[in-house]
Short mmCIF file of C-alpha atoms in Angstrom, two decimals:
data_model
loop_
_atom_site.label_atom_id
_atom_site.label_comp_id
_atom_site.label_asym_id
_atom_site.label_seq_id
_atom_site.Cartn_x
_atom_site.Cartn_y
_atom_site.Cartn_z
CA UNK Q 1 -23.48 -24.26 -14.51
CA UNK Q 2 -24.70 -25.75 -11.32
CA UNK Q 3 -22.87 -28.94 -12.17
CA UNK Q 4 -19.40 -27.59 -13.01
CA UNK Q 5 -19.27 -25.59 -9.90
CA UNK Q 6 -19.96 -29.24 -7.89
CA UNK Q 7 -17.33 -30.46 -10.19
CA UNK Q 8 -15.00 -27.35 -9.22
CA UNK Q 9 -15.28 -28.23 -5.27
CA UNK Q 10 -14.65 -32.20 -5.82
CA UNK Q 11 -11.50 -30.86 -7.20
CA UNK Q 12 -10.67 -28.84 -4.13
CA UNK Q 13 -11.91 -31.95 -1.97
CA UNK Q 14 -9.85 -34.39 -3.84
CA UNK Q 15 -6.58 -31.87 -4.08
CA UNK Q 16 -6.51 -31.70 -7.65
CA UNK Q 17 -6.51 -27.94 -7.23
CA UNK Q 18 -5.81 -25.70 -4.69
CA UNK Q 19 -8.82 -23.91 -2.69
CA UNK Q 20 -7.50 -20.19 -4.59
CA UNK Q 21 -7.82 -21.84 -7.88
CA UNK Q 22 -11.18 -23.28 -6.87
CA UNK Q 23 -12.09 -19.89 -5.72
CA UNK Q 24 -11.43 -18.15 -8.80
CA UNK Q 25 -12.81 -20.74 -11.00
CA UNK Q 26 -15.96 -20.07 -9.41
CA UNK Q 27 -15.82 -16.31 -9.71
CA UNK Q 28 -15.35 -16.56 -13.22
CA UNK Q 29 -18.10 -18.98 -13.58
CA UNK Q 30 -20.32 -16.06 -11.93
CA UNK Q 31 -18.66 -13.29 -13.68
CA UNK Q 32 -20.04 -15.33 -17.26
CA UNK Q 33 -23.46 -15.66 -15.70
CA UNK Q 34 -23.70 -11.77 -15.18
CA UNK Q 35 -21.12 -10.27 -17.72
CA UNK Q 36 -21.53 -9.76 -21.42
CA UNK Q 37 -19.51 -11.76 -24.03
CA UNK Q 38 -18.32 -8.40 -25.46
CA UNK Q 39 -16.83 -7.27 -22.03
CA UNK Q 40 -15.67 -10.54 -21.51
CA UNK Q 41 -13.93 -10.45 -24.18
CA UNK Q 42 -12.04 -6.97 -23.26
CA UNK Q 43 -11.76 -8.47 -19.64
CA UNK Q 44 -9.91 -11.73 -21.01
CA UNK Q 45 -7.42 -9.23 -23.16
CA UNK Q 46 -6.76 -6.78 -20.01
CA UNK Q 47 -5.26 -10.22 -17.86
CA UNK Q 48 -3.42 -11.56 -20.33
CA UNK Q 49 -1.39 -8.76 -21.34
CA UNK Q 50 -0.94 -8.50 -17.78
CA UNK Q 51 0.35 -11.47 -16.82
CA UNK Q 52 2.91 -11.24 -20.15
CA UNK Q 53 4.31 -8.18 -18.98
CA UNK Q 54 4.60 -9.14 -14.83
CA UNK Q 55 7.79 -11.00 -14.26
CA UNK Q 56 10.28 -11.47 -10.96
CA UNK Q 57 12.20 -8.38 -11.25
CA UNK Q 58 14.50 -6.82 -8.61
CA UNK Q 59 12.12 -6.67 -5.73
CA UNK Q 60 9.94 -9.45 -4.92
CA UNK Q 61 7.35 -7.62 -2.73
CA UNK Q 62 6.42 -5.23 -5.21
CA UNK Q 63 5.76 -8.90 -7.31
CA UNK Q 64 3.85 -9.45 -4.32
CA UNK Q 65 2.31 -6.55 -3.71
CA UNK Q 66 0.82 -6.30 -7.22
CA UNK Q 67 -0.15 -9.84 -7.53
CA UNK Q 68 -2.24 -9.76 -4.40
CA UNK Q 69 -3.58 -6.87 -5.19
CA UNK Q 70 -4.95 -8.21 -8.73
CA UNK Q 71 -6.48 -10.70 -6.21
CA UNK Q 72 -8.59 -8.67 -4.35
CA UNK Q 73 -9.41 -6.90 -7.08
CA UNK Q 74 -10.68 -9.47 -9.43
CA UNK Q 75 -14.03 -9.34 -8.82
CA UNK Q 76 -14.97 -6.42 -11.03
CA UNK Q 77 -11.89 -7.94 -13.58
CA UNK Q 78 -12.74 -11.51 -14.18
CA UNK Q 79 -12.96 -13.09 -18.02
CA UNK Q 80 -15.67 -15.13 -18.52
CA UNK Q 81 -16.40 -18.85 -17.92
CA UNK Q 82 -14.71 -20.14 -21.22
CA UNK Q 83 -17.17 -23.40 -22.20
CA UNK Q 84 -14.14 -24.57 -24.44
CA UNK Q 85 -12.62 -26.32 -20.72
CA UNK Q 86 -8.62 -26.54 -22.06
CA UNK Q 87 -8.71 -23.31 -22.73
CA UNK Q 88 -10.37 -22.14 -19.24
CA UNK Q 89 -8.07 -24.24 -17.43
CA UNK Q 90 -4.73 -23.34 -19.10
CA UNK Q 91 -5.84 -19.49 -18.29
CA UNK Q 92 -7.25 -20.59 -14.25
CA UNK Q 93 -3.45 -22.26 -14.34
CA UNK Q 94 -1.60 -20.07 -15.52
CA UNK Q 95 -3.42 -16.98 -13.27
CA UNK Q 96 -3.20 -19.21 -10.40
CA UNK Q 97 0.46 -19.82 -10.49
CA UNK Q 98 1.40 -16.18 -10.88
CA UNK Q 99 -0.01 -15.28 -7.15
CA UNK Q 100 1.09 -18.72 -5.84
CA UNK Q 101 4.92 -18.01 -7.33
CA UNK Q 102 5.13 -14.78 -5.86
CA UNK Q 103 3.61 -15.76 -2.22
CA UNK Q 104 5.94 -18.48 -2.52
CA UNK Q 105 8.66 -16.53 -3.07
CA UNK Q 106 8.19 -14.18 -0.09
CA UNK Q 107 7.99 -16.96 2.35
CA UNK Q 108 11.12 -18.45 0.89
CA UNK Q 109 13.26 -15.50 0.27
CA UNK Q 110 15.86 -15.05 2.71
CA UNK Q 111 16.22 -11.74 3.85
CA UNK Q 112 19.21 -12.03 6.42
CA UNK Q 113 20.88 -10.15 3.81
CA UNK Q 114 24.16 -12.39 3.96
CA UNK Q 115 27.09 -10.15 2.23
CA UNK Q 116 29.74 -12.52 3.64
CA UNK Q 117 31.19 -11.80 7.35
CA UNK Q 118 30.70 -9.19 9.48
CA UNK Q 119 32.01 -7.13 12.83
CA UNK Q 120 29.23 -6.72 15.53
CA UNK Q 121 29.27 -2.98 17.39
CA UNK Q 122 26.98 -1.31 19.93
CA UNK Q 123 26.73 2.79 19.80
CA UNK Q 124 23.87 4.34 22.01
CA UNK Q 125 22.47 7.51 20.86
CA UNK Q 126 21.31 9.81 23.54
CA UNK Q 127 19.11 13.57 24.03
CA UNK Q 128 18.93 14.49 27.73
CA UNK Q 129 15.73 16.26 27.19
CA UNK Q 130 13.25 15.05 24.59
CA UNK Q 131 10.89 17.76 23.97
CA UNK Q 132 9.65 16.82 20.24
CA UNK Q 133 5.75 15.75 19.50
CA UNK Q 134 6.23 13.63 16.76
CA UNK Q 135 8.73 10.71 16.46
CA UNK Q 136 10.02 8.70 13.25
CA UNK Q 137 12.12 5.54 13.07
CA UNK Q 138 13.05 4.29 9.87
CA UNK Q 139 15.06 1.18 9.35
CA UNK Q 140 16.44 -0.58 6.05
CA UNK Q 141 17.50 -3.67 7.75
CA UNK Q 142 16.77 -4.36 11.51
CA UNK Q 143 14.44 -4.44 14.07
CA UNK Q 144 13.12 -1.92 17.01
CA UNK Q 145 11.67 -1.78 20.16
CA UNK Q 146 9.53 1.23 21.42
CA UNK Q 147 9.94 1.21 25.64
CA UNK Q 148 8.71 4.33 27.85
CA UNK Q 149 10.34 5.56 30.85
CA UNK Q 150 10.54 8.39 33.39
CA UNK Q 151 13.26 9.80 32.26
CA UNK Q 152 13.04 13.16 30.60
CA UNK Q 153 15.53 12.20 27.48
CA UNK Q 154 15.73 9.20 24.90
CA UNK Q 155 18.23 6.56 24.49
CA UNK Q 156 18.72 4.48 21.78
CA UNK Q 157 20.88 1.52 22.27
CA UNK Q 158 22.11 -0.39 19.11
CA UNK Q 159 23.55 -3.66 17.88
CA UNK Q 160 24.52 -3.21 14.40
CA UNK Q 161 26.03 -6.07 12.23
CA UNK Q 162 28.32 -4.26 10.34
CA UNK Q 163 29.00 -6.34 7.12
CA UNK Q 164 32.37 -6.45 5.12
CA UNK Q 165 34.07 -4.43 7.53
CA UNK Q 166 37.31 -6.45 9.68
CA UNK Q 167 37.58 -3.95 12.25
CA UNK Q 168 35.91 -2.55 15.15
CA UNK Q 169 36.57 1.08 14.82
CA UNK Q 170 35.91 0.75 10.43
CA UNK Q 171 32.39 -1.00 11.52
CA UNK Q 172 31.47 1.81 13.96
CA UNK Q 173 32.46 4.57 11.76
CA UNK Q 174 30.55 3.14 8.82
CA UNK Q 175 27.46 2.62 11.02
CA UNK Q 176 27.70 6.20 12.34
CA UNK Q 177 28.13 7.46 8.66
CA UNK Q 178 24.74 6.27 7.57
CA UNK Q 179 23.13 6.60 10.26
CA UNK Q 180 20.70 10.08 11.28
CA UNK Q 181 19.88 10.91 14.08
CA UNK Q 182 19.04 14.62 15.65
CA UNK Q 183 15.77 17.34 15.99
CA UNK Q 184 15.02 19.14 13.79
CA UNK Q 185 11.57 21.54 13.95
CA UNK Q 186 9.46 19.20 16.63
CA UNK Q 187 10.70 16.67 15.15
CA UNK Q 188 12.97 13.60 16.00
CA UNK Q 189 14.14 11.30 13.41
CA UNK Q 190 16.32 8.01 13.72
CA UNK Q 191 17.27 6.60 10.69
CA UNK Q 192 19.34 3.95 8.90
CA UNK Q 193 20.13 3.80 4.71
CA UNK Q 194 21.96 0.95 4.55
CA UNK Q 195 20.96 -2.88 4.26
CA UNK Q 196 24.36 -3.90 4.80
CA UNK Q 197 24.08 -3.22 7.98
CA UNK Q 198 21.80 -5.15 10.62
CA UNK Q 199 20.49 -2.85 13.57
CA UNK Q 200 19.14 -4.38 16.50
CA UNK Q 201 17.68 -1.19 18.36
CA UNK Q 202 15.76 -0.25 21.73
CA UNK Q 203 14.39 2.70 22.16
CA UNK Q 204 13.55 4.72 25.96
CA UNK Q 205 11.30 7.28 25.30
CA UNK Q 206 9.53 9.39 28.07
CA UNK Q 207 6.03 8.70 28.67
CA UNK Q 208 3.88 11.10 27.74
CA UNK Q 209 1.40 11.66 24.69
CA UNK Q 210 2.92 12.43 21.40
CA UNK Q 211 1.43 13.98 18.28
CA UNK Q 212 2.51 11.19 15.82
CA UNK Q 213 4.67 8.02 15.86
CA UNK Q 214 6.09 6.51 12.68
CA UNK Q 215 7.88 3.38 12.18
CA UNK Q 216 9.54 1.65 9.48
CA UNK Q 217 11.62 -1.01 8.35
CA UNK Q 218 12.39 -3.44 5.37
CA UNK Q 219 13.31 -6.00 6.73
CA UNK Q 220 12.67 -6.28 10.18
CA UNK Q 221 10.82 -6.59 12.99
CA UNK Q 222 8.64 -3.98 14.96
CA UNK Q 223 7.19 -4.12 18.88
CA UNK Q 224 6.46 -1.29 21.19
CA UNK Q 225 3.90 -1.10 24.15
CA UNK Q 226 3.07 1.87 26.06
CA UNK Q 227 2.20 3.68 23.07
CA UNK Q 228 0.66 6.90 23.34
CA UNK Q 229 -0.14 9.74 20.05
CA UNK Q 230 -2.46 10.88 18.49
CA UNK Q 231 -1.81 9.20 15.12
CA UNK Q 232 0.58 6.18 15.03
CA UNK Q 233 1.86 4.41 11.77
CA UNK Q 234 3.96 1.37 11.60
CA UNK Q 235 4.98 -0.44 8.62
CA UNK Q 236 7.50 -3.58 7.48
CA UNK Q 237 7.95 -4.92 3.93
CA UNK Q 238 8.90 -8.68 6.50
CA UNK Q 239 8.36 -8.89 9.41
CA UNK Q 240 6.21 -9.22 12.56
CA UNK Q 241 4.28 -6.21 14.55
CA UNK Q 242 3.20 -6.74 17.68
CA UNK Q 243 2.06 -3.61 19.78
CA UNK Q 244 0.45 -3.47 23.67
CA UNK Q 245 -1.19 -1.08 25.30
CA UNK Q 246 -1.64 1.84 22.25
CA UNK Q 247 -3.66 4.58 22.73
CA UNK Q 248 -4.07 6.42 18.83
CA UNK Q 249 -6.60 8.18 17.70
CA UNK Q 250 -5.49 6.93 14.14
CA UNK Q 251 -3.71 4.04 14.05
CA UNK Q 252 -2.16 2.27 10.78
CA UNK Q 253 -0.21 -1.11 11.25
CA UNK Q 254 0.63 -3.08 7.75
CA UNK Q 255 3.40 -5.92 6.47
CA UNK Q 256 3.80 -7.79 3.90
CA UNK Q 257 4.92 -10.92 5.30
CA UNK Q 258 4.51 -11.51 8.96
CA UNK Q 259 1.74 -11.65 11.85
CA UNK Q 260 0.54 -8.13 13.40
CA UNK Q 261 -0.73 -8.60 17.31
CA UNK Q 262 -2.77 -5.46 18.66
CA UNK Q 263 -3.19 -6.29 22.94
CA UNK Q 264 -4.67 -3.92 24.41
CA UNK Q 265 -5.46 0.03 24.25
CA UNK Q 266 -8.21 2.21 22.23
CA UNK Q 267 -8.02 3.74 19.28
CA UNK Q 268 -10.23 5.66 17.59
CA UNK Q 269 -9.65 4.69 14.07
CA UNK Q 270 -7.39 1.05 13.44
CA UNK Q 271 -6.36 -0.33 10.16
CA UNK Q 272 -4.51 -3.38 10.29
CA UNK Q 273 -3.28 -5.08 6.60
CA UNK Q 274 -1.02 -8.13 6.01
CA UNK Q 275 -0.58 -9.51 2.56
CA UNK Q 276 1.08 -13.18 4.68
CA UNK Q 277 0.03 -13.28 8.12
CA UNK Q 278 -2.37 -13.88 10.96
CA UNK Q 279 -3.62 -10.81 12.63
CA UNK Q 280 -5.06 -10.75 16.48
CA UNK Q 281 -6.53 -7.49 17.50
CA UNK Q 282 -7.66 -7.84 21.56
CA UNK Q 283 -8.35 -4.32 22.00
CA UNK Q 284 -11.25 -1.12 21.89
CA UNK Q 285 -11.49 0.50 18.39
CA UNK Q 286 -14.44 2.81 17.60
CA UNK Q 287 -13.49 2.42 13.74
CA UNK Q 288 -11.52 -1.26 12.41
CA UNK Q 289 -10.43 -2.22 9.43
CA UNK Q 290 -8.49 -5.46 9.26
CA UNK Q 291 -7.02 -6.99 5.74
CA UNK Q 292 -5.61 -10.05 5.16
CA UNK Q 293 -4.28 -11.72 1.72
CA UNK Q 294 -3.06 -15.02 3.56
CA UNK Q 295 -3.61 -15.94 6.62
CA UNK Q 296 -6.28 -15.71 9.61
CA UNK Q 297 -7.97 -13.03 12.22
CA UNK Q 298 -8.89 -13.08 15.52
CA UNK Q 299 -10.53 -10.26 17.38
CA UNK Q 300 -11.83 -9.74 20.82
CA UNK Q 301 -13.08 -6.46 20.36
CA UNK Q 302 -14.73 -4.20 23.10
CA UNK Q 303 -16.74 -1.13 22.45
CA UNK Q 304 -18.54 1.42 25.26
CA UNK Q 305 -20.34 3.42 22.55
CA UNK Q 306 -21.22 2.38 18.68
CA UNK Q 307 -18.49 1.36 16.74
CA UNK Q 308 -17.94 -0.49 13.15
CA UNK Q 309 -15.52 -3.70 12.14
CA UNK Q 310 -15.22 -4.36 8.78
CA UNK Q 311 -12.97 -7.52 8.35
CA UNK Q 312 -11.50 -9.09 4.90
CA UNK Q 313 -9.69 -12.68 4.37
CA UNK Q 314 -8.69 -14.09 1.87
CA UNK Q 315 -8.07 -17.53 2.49
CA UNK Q 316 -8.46 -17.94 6.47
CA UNK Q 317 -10.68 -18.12 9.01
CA UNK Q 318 -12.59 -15.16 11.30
CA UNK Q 319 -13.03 -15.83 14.66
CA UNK Q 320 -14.67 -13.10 16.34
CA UNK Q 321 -15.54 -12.47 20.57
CA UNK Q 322 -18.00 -9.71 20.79
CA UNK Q 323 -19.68 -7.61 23.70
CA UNK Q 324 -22.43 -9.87 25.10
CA UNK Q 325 -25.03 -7.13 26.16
CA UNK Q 326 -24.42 -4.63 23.16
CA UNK Q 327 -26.32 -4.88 19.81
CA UNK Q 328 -24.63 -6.30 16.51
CA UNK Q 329 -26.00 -5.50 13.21
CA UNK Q 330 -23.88 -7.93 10.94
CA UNK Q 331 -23.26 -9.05 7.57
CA UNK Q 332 -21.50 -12.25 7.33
CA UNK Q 333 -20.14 -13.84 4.12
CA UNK Q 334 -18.35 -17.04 2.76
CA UNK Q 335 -18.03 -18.42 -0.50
CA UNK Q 336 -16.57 -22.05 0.39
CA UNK Q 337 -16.65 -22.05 4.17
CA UNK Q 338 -18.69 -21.75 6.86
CA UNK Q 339 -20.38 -19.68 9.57
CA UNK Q 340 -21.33 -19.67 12.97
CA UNK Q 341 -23.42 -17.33 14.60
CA UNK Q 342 -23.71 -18.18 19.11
CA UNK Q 343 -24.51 -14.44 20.06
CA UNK Q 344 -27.98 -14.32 21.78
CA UNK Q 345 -31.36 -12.91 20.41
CA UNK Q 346 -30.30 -13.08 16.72
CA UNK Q 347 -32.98 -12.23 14.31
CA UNK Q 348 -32.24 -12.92 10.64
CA UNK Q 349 -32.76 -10.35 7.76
CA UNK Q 350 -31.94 -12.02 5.01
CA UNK Q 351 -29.85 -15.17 4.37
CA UNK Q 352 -28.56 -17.03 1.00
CA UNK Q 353 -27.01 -20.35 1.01
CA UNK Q 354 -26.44 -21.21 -2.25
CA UNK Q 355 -24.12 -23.93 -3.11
CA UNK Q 356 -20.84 -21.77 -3.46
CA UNK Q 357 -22.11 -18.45 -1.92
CA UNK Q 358 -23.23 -18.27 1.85
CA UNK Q 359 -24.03 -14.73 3.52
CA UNK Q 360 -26.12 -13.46 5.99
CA UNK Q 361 -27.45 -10.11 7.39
CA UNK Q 362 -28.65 -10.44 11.15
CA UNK Q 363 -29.51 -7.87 13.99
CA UNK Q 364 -28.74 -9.70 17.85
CA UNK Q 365 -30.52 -7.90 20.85
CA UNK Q 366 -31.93 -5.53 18.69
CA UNK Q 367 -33.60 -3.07 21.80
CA UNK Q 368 -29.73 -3.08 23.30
CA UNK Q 369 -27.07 -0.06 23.13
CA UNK Q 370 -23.95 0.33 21.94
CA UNK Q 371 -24.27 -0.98 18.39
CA UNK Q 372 -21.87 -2.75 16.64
CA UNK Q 373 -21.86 -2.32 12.66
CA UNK Q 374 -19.95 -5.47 11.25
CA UNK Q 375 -19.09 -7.36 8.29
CA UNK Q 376 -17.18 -9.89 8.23
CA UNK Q 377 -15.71 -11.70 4.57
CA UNK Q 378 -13.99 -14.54 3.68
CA UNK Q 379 -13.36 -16.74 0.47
CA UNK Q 380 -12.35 -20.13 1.02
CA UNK Q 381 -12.38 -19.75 5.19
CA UNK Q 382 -14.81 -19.76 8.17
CA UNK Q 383 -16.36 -17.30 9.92
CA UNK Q 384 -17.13 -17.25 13.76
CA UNK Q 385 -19.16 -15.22 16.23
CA UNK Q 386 -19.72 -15.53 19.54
CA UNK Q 387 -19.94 -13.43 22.81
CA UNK Q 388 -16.99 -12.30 24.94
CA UNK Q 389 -16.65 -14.90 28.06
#
């Protein structure tokens, strides 16, 4: 076993196969040292008939959606390490295209949503006294921006691509056909149905604390700063989120193609997901959970009392700034990559460096306060840890 797994990495060194293929060659080869040839067996059965009935049907994330999540899940699904090699390989192949197809397809599926020509309008939508608690945008094609102001009403002003419409006045009634907007029961909703239409939309709110803030869009971009509720929730099948200065108790961020950017703020409890995408969270969470399919993270977290950080890639790297004078009880684990541990006064619990598996479970300046629980996982990426400058 020890020599196919060398063999598996010269194949990723040499770029005969791709560092996800190498990665799941060599969970199967584990999953045959541990697994029975009787569950294997059922194992095997379960991913084929999966990957005969997945095909490219009408909405490519959901392809994408499921195939990454197969991914992460595949550690308690693998078959077993086949010793017959042709028929290993045309299985690893075959496995290993489906994700790669349907990443591929998200980065290369153009969602400008061209129905032909279209008649550009601008409508803003106006209350001269705002006083609902909880907020929801929802977008099927555009992008937002969340401002605050000291006004005591909200404006939203609009640029909406109006497609297959020749006239002004046919654009702008269309648009303010689908579009919702109004209070209803402490709540004020702005809302879109239409992806044949392209709204470009900023939003004045006044600033104050709210009791929730939700965001959508399909297709789209989100980006607010000044953010203040007690539970916030933004979410974009593609696109980028990029937030400053939030200050949640619960915060929830996730896309499936795009970066997500968290500068500055607190929150209590963060989760930040991207299936495609780098994230960067520079802010103080008591609670973070960051997830990324493909793509990198980079934190600069701070912490005044004990918090946790439990970060997942995929395929990238973790690079991680952490309070210099506060404990860190930490779990750090690679299977192809690397890691780097600079923080000061690190005593080592227990370490493995195998020759596809590297972890390690450390304590650094173990008599200091706050503590910070974290554990930080990658596959075929690097992880890094160092002090805050």
């Amino acid at each position: 076993m020890e020599e196919e797994r060398r063999q598996i990495l010269r194949m990723i060194e040499e770029g005969k196969i791709s560092a996800e293929e190498g990665v799941r060659l060599l969970e199967a080869l584990s999953a045959d040292k541990s697994g029975s040839s009787r569950s294997g067996r059922k194992n095997g059965s379960t991913r084929s008939s999966q990957r005969s009935s997945g095909g490219f049907g009408a909405d490519p994330f959901n392809i994408f959606r499921d195939a990454a999540g197969r991914a992460f899940q595949r550690r308690d699904r693998q078959p077993p390490f086949d010793k017959e090699k042709k028929m290993f390989q045309e299985w690893s192949d075959q496995a290993s295209s489906f994700v790669d197809t349907a990443v591929k397809k998200v980065k290369e599926m153009d969602l400008d949503f061209n129905f032909g020509p279209y008649t550009e309008v601008s409508h803003t939508f106006e209350l001269q006294h705002l006083s609902d608690k909880n907020i929801e945008f929802a977008l099927e094609n555009g992008s937002f921006e969340w401002k605050t102001w000291d006004m005591p009403g909200i404006k939203i002003d609009c640029r909406v691509k109006v497609y297959r419409e020749e006239s002004e006045d046919q654009a702008s009634s269309r648009f303010l056909n689908d579009a919702e907007f109004g209070s209803e029961e402490g709540r004020l909703l702005f809302r879109t149905k239409s992806k044949a239409m392209k709204v470009e939309a900023v939003v004045y709110v006044p600033s104050k604390r709210y009791e929730s803030i939700k965001w959508h869009t399909f297709n789209g971009h989100l980006k607010g700063e000044s953010i203040d509720t007690d539970r916030f929730s933004a979410k974009a099948s593609n696109g980028s989120l990029f937030f400053r200065d939030v200050q949640a108790s619960r915060m929830f961020a996730e896309t499936g193609n795009g970066p997500i950017t968290l500068q500055g703020g607190s929150a209590d409890l963060a989760t930040l997901k991207t299936w495609n995408g780098s994230v960067m969270c520079r802010a103080e969470v008591k609670d973070l959970e960051v997830e990324v399919f493909n793509g990198s993270v980079t934190g600069i977290l701070s912490y005044k009392e004990d918090a946790k950080a439990v970060i997942q890639a995929k395929t990238g790297n973790i690079d991680l700034e952490l309070e210099p004078s506060a404990r860190t009880d930490g779990h750090l684990e690679t299977m192809t990559g690397t890691y780097h541990n600079d923080l000061a006064e690190v005593e080592i619990l227990e370490e493995q460096k195998e020759f596809v598996q590297k972890s390690v479970r450390f304590m650094s300046r173990p008599t200091a306060s706050p503590t910070l629980r974290l554990e930080a996982l990658t596959k075929t990426g690097s992880i890094t840890v160092k002090p805050k400058i």
